[in-house]
Amino acid sequence: MVEHTQDTIAAIATASGAGGIGIVRVSGALSQSIAKAVLGHCPPPRHAAYLAFQDAEGQLIDRGIAIYYPNPHSYTGEDVLELQAHGGTALMQILLARCIVLGARQAMPG
């Protein structure tokens, strides 16, 4: 098994299906820069902020809750960004793809 301890990872953290809320989590050193690119700025640490999620051209993807947990005060010990958006597979895939384009890699299961 290959360890990627220096990588920033991203994954959909909610089950696929018809849920009303979906969550994409990002963990690693690029979390803050991904927040700035998707949200326009990084939200204050450990505070839920209702913000617009934007694509590369600044167009609205969705509005939702963003929470930034700076290291070491997160469940991974790394910087963590949590994006809580409207649920649904398509929207979660769009947000995940945006994070990957910005430098995160798809997290492996487990």
Short mmCIF file of C-alpha atoms in Angstrom, two decimals:
data_model
loop_
_atom_site.label_atom_id
_atom_site.label_comp_id
_atom_site.label_asym_id
_atom_site.label_seq_id
_atom_site.Cartn_x
_atom_site.Cartn_y
_atom_site.Cartn_z
CA MET A 1 0.00 0.00 0.00
CA VAL A 2 1.34 3.44 -0.94
CA GLU A 3 1.03 6.22 1.62
CA HIS A 4 0.29 9.74 0.39
CA THR A 5 0.79 11.58 3.66
CA GLN A 6 1.77 14.90 2.03
CA ASP A 7 -1.18 14.97 -0.38
CA THR A 8 -4.28 17.07 0.01
CA ILE A 9 -7.23 14.72 -0.40
CA ALA A 10 -10.91 15.31 -1.17
CA ALA A 11 -13.93 13.05 -1.02
CA ILE A 12 -17.69 13.05 -0.90
CA ALA A 13 -18.41 12.35 2.77
CA THR A 14 -22.11 11.55 2.50
CA ALA A 15 -23.87 8.53 1.06
CA SER A 16 -25.03 8.86 -2.52
CA GLY A 17 -28.71 9.08 -3.11
CA ALA A 18 -31.55 11.44 -2.46
CA GLY A 19 -30.28 13.16 0.71
CA GLY A 20 -31.08 16.82 1.16
CA ILE A 21 -27.53 17.77 2.15
CA GLY A 22 -24.25 16.49 0.73
CA ILE A 23 -20.77 17.06 2.11
CA VAL A 24 -17.40 17.27 0.37
CA ARG A 25 -14.39 17.20 2.70
CA VAL A 26 -10.88 18.34 1.86
CA SER A 27 -7.92 17.53 4.13
CA GLY A 28 -4.35 18.73 3.73
CA ALA A 29 -2.14 21.73 3.14
CA LEU A 30 -4.13 22.99 0.13
CA SER A 31 -7.42 23.22 2.06
CA GLN A 32 -7.12 26.97 2.65
CA SER A 33 -6.22 27.79 -0.97
CA ILE A 34 -9.07 25.58 -2.21
CA ALA A 35 -11.42 27.45 0.14
CA LYS A 36 -10.27 30.78 -1.30
CA ALA A 37 -10.79 29.55 -4.87
CA VAL A 38 -14.22 27.99 -4.29
CA LEU A 39 -15.58 30.52 -1.77
CA GLY A 40 -13.72 33.73 -2.58
CA HIS A 41 -12.08 33.67 0.87
CA CYS A 42 -11.38 31.24 3.66
CA PRO A 43 -14.08 31.33 6.35
CA PRO A 44 -13.10 32.04 9.96
CA PRO A 45 -11.77 28.92 11.70
CA ARG A 46 -14.39 26.60 13.20
CA HIS A 47 -17.34 28.82 12.28
CA ALA A 48 -20.09 27.76 9.88
CA ALA A 49 -20.47 30.33 7.11
CA TYR A 50 -23.25 30.43 4.51
CA LEU A 51 -21.41 31.19 1.26
CA ALA A 52 -21.56 30.87 -2.52
CA PHE A 53 -19.59 27.98 -4.04
CA GLN A 54 -18.05 29.18 -7.32
CA ASP A 55 -16.60 27.58 -10.43
CA ALA A 56 -13.33 28.70 -12.07
CA GLU A 57 -15.10 31.60 -13.82
CA GLY A 58 -16.75 32.82 -10.62
CA GLN A 59 -20.15 31.46 -11.60
CA LEU A 60 -22.41 30.09 -8.87
CA ILE A 61 -22.34 26.32 -8.39
CA ASP A 62 -24.48 26.37 -5.23
CA ARG A 63 -24.82 28.13 -1.88
CA GLY A 64 -24.18 26.26 1.31
CA ILE A 65 -22.28 25.99 4.54
CA ALA A 66 -18.48 26.02 4.63
CA ILE A 67 -16.39 25.26 7.70
CA TYR A 68 -12.60 25.54 7.89
CA TYR A 69 -10.69 23.66 10.60
CA PRO A 70 -7.01 24.68 10.77
CA ASN A 71 -4.42 22.16 11.89
CA PRO A 72 -3.91 20.66 14.39
CA HIS A 73 -7.49 21.21 15.60
CA SER A 74 -9.25 18.89 13.16
CA TYR A 75 -10.09 15.19 13.11
CA THR A 76 -7.15 14.53 10.73
CA GLY A 77 -4.67 16.87 12.43
CA GLU A 78 -4.37 18.69 9.07
CA ASP A 79 -6.17 21.70 7.66
CA VAL A 80 -9.71 20.58 6.76
CA LEU A 81 -12.38 22.26 4.65
CA GLU A 82 -15.95 21.00 4.74
CA LEU A 83 -18.40 22.08 2.04
CA GLN A 84 -22.06 21.33 2.83
CA ALA A 85 -24.24 21.81 -0.23
CA HIS A 86 -27.60 20.67 -1.51
CA GLY A 87 -27.58 16.91 -1.87
CA GLY A 88 -27.52 14.93 -5.06
CA THR A 89 -24.89 13.01 -6.94
CA ALA A 90 -24.36 15.54 -9.75
CA LEU A 91 -23.70 18.50 -7.47
CA MET A 92 -21.38 16.51 -5.20
CA GLN A 93 -19.40 15.36 -8.24
CA ILE A 94 -19.10 18.96 -9.49
CA LEU A 95 -17.79 20.18 -6.12
CA LEU A 96 -15.40 17.25 -5.82
CA ALA A 97 -14.09 17.82 -9.35
CA ARG A 98 -13.53 21.50 -8.55
CA CYS A 99 -11.42 20.55 -5.53
CA ILE A 100 -9.40 18.08 -7.61
CA VAL A 101 -8.73 20.67 -10.32
CA LEU A 102 -7.44 22.95 -7.55
CA GLY A 103 -4.85 20.39 -6.45
CA ALA A 104 -6.51 17.82 -4.20
CA ARG A 105 -6.49 14.17 -5.14
CA GLN A 106 -9.43 11.80 -4.80
CA ALA A 107 -9.24 10.12 -1.40
CA MET A 108 -9.02 6.35 -1.38
CA PRO A 109 -11.64 4.33 0.52
CA GLY A 110 -11.00 3.76 4.18
#
